CSV table of C-alpha atoms in Angstrom, one decimal:
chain,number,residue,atom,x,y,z
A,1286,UNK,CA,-17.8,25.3,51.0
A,1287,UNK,CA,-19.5,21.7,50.1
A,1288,UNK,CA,-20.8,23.2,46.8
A,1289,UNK,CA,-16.9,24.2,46.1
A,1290,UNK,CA,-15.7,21.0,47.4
A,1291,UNK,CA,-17.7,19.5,45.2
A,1292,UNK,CA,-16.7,21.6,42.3
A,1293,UNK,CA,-13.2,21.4,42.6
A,1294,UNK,CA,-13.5,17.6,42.8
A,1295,UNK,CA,-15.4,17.4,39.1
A,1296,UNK,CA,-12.6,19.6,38.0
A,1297,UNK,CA,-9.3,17.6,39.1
A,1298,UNK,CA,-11.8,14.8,37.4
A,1299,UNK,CA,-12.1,16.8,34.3
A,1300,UNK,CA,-8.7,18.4,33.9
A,1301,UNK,CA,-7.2,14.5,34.0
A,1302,UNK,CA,-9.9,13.8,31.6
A,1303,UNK,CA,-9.0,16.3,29.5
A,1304,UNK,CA,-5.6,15.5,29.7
A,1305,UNK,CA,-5.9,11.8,28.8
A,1306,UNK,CA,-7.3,13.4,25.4
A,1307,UNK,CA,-5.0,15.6,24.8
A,1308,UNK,CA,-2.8,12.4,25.3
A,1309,UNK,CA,-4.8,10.4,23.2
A,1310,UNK,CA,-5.4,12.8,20.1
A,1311,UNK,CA,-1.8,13.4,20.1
A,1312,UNK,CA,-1.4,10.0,20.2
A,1313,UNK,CA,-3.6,9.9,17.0
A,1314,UNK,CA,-1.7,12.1,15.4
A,1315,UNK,CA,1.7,10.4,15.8
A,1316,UNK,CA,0.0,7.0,14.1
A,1317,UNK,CA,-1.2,9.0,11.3
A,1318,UNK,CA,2.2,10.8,11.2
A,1319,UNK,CA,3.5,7.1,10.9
A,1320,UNK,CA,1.2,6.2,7.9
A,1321,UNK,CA,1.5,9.1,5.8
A,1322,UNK,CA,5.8,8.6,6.3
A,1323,UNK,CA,5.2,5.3,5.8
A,1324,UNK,CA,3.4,6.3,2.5
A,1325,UNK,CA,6.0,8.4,1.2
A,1326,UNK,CA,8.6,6.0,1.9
A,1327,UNK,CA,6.6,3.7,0.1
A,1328,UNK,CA,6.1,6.1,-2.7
A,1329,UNK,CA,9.8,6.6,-2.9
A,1330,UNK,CA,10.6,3.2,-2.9
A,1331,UNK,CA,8.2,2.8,-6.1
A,1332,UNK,CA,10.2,5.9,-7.8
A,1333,UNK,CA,13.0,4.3,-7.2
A,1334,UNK,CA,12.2,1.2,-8.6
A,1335,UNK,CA,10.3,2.6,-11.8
A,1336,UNK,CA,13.5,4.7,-12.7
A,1337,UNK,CA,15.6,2.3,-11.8
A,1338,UNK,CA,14.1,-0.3,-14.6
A,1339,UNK,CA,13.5,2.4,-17.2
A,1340,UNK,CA,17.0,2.3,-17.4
A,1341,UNK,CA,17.3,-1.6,-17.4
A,1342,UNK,CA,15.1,-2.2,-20.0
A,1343,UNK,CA,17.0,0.4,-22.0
A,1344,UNK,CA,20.1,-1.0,-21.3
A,1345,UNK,CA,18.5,-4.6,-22.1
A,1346,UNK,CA,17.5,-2.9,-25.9
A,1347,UNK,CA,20.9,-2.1,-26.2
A,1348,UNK,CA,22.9,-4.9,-25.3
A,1349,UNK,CA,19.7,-7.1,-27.7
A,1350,UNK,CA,20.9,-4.9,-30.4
A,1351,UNK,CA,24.4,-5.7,-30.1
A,1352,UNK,CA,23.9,-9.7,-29.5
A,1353,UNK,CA,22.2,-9.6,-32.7
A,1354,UNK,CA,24.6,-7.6,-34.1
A,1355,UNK,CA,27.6,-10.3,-33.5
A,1356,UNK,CA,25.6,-12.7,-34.7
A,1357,UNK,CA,25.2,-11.1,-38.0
A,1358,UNK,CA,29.0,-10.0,-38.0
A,1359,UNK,CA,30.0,-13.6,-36.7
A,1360,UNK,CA,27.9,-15.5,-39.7
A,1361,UNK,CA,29.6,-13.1,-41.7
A,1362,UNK,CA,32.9,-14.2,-40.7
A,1363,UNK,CA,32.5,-17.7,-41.5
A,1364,UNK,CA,31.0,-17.6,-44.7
A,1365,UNK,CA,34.0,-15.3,-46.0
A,1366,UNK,CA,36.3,-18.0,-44.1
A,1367,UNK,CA,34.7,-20.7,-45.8
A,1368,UNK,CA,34.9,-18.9,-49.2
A,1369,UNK,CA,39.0,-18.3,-48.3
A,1370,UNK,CA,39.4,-22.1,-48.1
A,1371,UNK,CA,37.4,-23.0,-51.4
A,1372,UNK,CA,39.6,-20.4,-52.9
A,1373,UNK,CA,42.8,-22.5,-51.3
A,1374,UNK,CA,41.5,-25.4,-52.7
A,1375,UNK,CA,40.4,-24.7,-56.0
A,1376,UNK,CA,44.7,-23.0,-56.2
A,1377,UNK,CA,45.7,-26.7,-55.4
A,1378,UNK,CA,43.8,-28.5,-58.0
A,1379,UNK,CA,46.2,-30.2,-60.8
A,1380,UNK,CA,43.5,-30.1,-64.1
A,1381,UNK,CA,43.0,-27.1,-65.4
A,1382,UNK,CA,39.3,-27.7,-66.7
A,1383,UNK,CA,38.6,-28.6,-62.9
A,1384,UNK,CA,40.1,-25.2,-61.7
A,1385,UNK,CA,38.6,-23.2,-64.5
A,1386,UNK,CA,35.2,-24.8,-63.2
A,1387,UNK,CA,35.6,-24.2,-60.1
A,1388,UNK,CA,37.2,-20.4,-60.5
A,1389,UNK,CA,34.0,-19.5,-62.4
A,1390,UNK,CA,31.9,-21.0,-59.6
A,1391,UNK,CA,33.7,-18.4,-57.3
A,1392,UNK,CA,33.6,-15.8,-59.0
A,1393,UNK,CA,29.9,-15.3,-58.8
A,1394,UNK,CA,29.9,-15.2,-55.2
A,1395,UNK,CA,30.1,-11.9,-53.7
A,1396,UNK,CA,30.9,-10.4,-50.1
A,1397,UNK,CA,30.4,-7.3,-48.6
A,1398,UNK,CA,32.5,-5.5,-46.1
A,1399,UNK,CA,31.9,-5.8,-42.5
A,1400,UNK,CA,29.6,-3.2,-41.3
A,1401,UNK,CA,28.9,-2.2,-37.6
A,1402,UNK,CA,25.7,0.0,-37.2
A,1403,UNK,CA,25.9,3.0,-35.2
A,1404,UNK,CA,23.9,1.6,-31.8
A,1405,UNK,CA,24.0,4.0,-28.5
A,1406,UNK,CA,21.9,4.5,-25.2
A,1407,UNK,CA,19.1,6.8,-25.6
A,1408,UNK,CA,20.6,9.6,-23.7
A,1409,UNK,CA,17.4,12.0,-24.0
A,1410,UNK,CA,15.7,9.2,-21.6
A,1411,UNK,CA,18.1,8.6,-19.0
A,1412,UNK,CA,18.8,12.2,-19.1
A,1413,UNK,CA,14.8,12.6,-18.1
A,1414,UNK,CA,15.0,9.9,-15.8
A,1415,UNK,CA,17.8,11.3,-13.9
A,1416,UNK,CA,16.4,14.4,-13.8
A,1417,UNK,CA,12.9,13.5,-12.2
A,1418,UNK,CA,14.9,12.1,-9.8
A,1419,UNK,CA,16.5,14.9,-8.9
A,1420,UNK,CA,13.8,17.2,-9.1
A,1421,UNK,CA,12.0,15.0,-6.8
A,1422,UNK,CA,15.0,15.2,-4.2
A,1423,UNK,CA,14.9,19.1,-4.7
A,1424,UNK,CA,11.2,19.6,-4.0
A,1425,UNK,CA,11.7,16.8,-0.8
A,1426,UNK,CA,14.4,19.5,0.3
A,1427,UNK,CA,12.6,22.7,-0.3
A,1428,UNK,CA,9.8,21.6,1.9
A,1429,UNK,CA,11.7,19.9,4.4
A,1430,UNK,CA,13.2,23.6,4.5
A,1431,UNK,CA,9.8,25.4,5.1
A,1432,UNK,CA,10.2,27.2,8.3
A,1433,UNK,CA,8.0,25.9,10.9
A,1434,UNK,CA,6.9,28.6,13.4
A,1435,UNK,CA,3.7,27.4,14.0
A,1436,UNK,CA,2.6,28.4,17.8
A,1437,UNK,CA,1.9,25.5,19.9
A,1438,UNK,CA,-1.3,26.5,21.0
A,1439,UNK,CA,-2.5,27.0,17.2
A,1440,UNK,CA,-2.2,23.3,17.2
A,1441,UNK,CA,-4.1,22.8,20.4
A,1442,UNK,CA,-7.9,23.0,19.9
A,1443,UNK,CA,-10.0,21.6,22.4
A,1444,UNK,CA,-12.5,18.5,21.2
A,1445,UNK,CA,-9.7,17.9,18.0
A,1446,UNK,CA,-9.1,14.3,19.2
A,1447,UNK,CA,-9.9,12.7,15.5
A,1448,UNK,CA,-9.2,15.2,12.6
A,1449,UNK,CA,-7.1,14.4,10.1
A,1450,UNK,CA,-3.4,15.3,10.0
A,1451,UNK,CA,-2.3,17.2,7.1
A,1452,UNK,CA,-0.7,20.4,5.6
A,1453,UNK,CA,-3.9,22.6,6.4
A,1454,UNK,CA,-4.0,21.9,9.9
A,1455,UNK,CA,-2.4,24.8,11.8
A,1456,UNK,CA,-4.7,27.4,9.3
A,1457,UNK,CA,-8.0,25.6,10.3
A,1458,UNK,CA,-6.7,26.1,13.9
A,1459,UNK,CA,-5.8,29.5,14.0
A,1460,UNK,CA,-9.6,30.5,15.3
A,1461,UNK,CA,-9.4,28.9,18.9
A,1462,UNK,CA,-7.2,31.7,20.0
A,1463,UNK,CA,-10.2,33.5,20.1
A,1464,UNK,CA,-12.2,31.3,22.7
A,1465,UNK,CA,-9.1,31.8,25.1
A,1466,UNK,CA,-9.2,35.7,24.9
A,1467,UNK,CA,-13.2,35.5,25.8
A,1468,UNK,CA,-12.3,33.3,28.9
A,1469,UNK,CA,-10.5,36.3,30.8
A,1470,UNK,CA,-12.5,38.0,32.8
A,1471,UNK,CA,-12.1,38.4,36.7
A,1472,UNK,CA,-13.0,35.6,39.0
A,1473,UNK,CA,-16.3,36.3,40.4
A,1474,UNK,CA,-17.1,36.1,44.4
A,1475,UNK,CA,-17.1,32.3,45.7
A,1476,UNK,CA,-20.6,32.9,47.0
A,1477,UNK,CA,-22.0,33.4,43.8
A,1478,UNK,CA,-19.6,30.6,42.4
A,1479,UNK,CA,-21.1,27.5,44.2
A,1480,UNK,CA,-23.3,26.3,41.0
A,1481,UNK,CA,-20.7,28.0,38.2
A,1482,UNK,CA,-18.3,26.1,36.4
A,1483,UNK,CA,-14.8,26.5,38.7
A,1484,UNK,CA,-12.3,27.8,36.9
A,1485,UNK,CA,-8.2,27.2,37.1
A,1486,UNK,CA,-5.0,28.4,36.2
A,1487,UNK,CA,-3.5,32.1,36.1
A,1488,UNK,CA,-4.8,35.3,34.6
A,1489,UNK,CA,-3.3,34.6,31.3
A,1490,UNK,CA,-4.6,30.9,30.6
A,1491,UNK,CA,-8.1,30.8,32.2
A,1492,UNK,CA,-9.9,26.9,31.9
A,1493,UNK,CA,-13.2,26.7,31.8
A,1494,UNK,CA,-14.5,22.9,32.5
A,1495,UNK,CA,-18.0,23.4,32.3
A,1496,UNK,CA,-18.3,23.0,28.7
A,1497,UNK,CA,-15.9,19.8,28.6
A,1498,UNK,CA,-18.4,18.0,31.3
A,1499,UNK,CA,-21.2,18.7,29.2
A,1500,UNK,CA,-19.3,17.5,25.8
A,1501,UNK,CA,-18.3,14.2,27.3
A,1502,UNK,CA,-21.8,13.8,28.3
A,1503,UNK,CA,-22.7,14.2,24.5
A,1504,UNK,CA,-20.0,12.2,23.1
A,1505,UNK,CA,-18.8,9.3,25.7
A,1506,UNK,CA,-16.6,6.7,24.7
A,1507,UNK,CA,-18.5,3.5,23.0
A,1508,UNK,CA,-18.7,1.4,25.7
A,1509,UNK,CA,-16.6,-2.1,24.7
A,1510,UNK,CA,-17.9,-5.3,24.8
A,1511,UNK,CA,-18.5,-7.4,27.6
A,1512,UNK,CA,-20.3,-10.4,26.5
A,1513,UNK,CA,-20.4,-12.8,23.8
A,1514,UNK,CA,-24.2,-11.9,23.3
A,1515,UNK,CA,-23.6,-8.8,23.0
A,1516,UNK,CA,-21.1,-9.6,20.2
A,1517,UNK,CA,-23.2,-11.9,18.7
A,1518,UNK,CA,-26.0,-8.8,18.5
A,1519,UNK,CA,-23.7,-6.7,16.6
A,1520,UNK,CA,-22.7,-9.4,14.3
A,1521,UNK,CA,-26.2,-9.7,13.8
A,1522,UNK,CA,-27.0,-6.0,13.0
A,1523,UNK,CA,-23.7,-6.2,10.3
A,1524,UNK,CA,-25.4,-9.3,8.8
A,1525,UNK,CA,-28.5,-7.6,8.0
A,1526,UNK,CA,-26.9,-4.3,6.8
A,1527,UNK,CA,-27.1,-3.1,3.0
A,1528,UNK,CA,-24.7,-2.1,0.8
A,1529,UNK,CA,-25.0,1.9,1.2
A,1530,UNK,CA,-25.2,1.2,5.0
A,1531,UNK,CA,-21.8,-1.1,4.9
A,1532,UNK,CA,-20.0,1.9,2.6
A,1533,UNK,CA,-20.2,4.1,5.4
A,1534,UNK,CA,-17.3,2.1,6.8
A,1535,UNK,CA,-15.5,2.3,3.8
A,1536,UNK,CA,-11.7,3.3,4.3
A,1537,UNK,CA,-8.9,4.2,1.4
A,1538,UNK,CA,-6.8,1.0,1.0
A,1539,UNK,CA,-3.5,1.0,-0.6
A,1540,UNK,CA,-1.1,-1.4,-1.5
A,1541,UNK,CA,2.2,-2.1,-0.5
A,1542,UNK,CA,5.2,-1.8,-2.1
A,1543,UNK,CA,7.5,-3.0,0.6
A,1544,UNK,CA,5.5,-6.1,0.8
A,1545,UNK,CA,5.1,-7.2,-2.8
A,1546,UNK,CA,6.3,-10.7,-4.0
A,1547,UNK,CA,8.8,-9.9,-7.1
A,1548,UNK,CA,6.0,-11.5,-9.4
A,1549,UNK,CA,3.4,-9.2,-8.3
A,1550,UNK,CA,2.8,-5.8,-10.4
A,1551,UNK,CA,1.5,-3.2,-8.7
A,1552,UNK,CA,0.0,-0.1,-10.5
A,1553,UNK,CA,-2.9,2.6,-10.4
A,1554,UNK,CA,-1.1,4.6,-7.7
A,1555,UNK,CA,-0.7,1.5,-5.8
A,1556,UNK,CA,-4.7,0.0,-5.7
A,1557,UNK,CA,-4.6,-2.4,-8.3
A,1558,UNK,CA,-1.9,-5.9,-8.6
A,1559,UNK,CA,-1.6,-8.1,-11.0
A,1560,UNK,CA,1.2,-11.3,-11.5
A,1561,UNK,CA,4.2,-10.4,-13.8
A,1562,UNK,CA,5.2,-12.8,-16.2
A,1563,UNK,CA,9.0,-12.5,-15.4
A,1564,UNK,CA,10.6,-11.0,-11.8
A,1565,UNK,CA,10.8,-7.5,-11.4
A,1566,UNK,CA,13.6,-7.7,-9.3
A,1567,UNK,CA,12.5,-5.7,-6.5
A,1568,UNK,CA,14.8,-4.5,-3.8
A,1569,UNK,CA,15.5,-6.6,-1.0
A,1570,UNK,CA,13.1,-6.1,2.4
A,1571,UNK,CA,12.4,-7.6,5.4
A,1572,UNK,CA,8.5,-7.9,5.2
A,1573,UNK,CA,8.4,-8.9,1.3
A,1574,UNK,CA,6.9,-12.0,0.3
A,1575,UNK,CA,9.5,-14.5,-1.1
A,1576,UNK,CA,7.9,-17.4,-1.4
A,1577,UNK,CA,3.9,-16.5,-2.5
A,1578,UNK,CA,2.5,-13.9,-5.2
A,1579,UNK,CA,1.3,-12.2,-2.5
A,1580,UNK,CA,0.9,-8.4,-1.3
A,1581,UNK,CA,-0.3,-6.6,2.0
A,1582,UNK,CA,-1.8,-2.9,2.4
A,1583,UNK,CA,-0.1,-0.4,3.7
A,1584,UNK,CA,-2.1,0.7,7.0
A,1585,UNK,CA,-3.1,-1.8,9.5
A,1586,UNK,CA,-6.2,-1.6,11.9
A,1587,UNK,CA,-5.9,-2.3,15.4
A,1588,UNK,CA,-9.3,-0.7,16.6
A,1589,UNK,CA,-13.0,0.8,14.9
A,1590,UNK,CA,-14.9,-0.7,11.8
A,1591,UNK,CA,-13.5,-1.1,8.3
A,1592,UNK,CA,-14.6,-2.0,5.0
A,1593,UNK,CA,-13.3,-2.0,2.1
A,1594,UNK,CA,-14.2,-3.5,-1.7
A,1595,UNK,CA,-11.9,-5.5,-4.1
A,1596,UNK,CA,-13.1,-6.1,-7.5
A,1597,UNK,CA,-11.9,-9.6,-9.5
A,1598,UNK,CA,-10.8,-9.7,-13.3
A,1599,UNK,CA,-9.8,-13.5,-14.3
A,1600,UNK,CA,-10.9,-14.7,-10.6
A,1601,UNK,CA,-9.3,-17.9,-11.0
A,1602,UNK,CA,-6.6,-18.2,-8.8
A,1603,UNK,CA,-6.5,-15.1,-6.3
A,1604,UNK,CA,-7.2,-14.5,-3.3
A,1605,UNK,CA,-8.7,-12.1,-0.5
A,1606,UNK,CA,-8.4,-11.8,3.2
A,1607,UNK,CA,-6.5,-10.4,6.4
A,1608,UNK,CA,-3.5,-11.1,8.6
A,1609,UNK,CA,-1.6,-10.1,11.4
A,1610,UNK,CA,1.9,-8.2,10.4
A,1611,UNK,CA,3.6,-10.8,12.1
A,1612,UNK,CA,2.7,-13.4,9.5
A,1613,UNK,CA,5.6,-15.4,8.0
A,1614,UNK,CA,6.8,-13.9,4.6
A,1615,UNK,CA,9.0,-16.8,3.7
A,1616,UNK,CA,8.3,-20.8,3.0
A,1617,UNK,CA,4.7,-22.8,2.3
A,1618,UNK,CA,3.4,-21.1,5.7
A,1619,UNK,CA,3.1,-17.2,4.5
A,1620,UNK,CA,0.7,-18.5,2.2
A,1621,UNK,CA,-2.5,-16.6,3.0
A,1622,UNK,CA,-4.9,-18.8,5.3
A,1623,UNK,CA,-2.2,-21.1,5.5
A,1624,UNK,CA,-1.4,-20.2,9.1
A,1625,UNK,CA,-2.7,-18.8,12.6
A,1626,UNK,CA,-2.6,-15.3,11.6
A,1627,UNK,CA,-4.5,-14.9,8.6
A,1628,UNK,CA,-8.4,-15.1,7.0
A,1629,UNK,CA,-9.3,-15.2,3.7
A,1630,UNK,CA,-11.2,-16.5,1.2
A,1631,UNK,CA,-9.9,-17.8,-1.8
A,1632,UNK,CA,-10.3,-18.4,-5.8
A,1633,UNK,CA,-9.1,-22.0,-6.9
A,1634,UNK,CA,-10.2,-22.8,-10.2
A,1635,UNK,CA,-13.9,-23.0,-10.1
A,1636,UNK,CA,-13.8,-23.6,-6.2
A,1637,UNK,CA,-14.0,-21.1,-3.3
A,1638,UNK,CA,-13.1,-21.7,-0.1
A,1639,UNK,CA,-12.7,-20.2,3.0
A,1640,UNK,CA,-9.1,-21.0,4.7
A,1641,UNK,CA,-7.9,-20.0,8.0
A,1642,UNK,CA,-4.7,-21.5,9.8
A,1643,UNK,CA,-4.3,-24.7,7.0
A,1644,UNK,CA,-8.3,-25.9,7.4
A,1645,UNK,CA,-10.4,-25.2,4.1
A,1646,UNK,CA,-14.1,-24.8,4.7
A,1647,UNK,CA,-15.5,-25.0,0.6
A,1648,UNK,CA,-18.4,-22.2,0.1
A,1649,UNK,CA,-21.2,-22.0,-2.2
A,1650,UNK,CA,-19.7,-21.0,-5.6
A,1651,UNK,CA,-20.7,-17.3,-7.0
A,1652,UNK,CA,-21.3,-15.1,-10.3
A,1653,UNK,CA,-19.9,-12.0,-8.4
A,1654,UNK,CA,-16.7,-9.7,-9.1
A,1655,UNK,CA,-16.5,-7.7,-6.2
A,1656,UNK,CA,-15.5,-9.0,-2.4
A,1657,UNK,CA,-16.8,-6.7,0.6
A,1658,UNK,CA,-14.4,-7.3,3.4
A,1659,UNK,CA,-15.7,-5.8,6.5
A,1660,UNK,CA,-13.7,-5.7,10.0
A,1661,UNK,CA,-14.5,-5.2,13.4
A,1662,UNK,CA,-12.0,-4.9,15.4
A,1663,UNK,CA,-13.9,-3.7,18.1
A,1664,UNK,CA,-16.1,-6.7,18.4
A,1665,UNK,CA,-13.5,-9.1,16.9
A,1666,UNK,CA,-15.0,-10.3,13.8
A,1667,UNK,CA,-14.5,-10.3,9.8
A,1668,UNK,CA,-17.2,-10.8,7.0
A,1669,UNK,CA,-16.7,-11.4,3.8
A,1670,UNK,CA,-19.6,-10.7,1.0
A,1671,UNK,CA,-19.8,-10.9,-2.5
A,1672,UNK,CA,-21.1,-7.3,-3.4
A,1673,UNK,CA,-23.0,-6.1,-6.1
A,1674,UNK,CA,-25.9,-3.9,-6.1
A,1675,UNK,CA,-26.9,-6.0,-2.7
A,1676,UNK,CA,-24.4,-7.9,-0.6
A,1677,UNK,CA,-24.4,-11.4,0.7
A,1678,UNK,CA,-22.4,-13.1,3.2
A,1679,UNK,CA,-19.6,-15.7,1.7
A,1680,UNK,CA,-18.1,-16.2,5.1
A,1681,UNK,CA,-17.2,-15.2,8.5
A,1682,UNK,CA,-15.2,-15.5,11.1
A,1683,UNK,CA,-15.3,-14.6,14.9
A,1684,UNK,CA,-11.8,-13.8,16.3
A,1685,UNK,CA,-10.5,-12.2,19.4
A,1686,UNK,CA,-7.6,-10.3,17.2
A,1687,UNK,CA,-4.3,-10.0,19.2
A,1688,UNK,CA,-2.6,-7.8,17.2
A,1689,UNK,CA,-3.2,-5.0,14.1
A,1690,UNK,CA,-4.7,-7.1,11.1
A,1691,UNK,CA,-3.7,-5.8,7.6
A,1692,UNK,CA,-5.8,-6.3,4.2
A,1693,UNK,CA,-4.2,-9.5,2.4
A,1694,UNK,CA,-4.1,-10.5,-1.1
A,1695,UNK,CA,-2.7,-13.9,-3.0
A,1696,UNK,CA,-2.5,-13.9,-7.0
A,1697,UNK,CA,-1.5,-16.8,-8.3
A,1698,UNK,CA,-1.8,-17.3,-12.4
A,1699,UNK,CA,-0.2,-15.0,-15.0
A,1700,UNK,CA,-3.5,-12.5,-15.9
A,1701,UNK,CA,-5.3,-12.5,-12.6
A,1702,UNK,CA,-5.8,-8.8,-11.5
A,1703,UNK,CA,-7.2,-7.7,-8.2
A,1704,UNK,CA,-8.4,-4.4,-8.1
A,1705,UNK,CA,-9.3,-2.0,-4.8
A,1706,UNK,CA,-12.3,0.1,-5.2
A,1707,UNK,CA,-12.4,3.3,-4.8
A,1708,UNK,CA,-13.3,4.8,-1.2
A,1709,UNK,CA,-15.5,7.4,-3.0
């Protein structure tokens, strides 16, 4: 009876364990939910946007055409008025060799008919855009219409607490059923239960906790940090890390569109800005940058380790870093490491600095391209490294981060490009 006392006890233990992943993978799933709607609103927003200025700049051809136009006609106008009065004064003159002089002067100047060119929208284009656009709104519709009579439990598999959440999920769940039939069999005696796994629940969902005890065994939880050497040991260990060995941390970074500053272009399927010589006009939100050329990326990071690679073309005046998503977006304080919630380091001219809430630290000047940014949120710190075929540290910082940090970027001069390399 102790042995079963016993037993029971690790189970309650295990089934709340259990249960706290469950809560915790779905969890997961809800924030990656988030960022892929968050994505596609994103993506929409661009459509939108792209469309919407295809027809602009055709209306602007247009409209050019026709300024010019009335110019021409409106030139025309007054030379045949002017003409119309020499006439009228040459009728007035009193000596005939005077008129007959000025009659043959006249008479060799010649005027055409007003002509208006035939100048129309280009209907073939609109009538393309307009149709992407609805296509796209058909094919949104169609699969918002998919049926979705997925069974719960094909969802459910146990140890699924990090996969990724996408249209092939249910199919690569489908084999768990199988465990669950297996686990039916008739309870055995209790004497010959004492050192067995104890099992709960009725004859149709049968739990068997031995195997989870043994898997958290295998896979516990990092243990966080809970001392500034230990912190300091980590930081370390990053420090000395290569290239290949800092690219296993490498995540997908994309910009976004919500966030961009109406002089920043963004292109590439959102990886790659650059500064616009005129405003693109883009619609009004309440996390764009109005004041800076500046952009954000679309997911932010609140726990783990990140890195990710941002390659330079004109590095002059640009910009890379972090920030919280609280940071201003309006007036001479959302300017990246101009503020309390944002690090970065930065491309002045010739100069590079590190800035962080208005102080500028100046840093050894380099030949490189590429910026490594790498993030631990886990031990609160960010490094910055000039990469090439080795890395080497341009800056760090140490900071306990009290909210979700996003990837940052400032462009400042007409030309300057910033890039994000590929996760692959």
């Amino acid at each position: 009876m102790y042995g079963q006392i016993n037993g029971a006890s690790r189970a309650l233990e295990d089934v709340r364990a259990r249960q706290q992943e469950v809560q915790e993978a779905a969890h997961r799933k809800v924030d990656q939910l988030r960022q892929e709607y968050l994505e596609i609103k994103a993506l929409i927003d661009a459509s939108e946007a792209s469309s919407t200025r295809k027809i602009k700049e055709e209306e602007k051809r247009v409209t050019s055409k026709f300024d010019n136009i009335y110019q021409i006609i409106l030139k025309k106008k007054s030379e045949i008025q002017t003409l119309k009065e020499e006439v009228e004064l040459a009728l007035t003159k009193g000596d005939e060799f005077e008129f007959l002089e000025k009659a043959t002067k006249l008479q060799g100047i010649t005027t055409k008919p007003v002509f208006v060119p035939k100048v129309e929208l280009n209907h073939e284009l609109i009538k393309e855009v307009c149709q992407g656009t609805s296509d796209l709104k058909n094919e949104l519709k169609r699969c918002l219409r998919q049926p979705q009579d997925k069974k719960p439990e094909e969802l459910t598999v146990p140890g699924d607490a990090g996969g990724h959440c996408g249209p092939h999920t249910p199919k690569t769940h489908r084999p768990a059923k199988k465990p669950l039939k297996e686990e039916k069999k008739p309870r055995k005696p209790a004497s010959a239960a004492l050192n067995k796994p104890v099992t709960f629940g009725s004859s149709e969902h049968l739990v068997n906790l031995k195997p989870t005890v043994q898997e958290g065994a295998a896979k516990a939880p990092p243990v966080p940090p809970t001392s500034a050497s230990l912190t300091a040991k980590v930081l370390e260990n990053f420090l000395t890390k290569s290239r290949p060995e800092l690219l296993e941390y490498v995540v997908k970074v994309v910009l976004d569109y919500n966030t961009a500053h109406n002089k920043v272009a963004l292109s590439e399927n959102y990886t790659v800005a650059s500064v616009a010589d005129t405003s693109l006009n883009y619609r009004p939100h309440p996390q764009r940058f109005t004041y800076c050329s500046q952009v954000l990326g679309l997911h932010c990071y609140k726990k783990g380790i990140h890195y990710w690679e941002v390659e330079l073309q004109k590095n002059n005046f640009c910009g890379v870093g972090i920030c919280y998503g609280s940071m201003e977006r309006q007036g001479p304080e959302s300017r990246l490491g101009r503020n309390s919630a944002s690090w970065c380091v930065e491309w002045f001219n010739t100069k590079i600095s590190a800035w962080h809430n208005n102080v500028e630290k100046t840093l050894p000047s380099t030949k490189a391209t590429r910026v490594g940014v790498l993030l631990n949120c886990d031990h609160g710190f960010v490094l910055f490294f000039a990469a090439a075929d080795k890395v080497h540290l341009l800056y760090k910082y140490k900071v306990d981060f009290a909210e979700a940090v996003y990837p940052a970027f400032w462009l400042f001069s007409t030309g300057a490009t910033l890039s994000i390399c590929s996760s692959k």
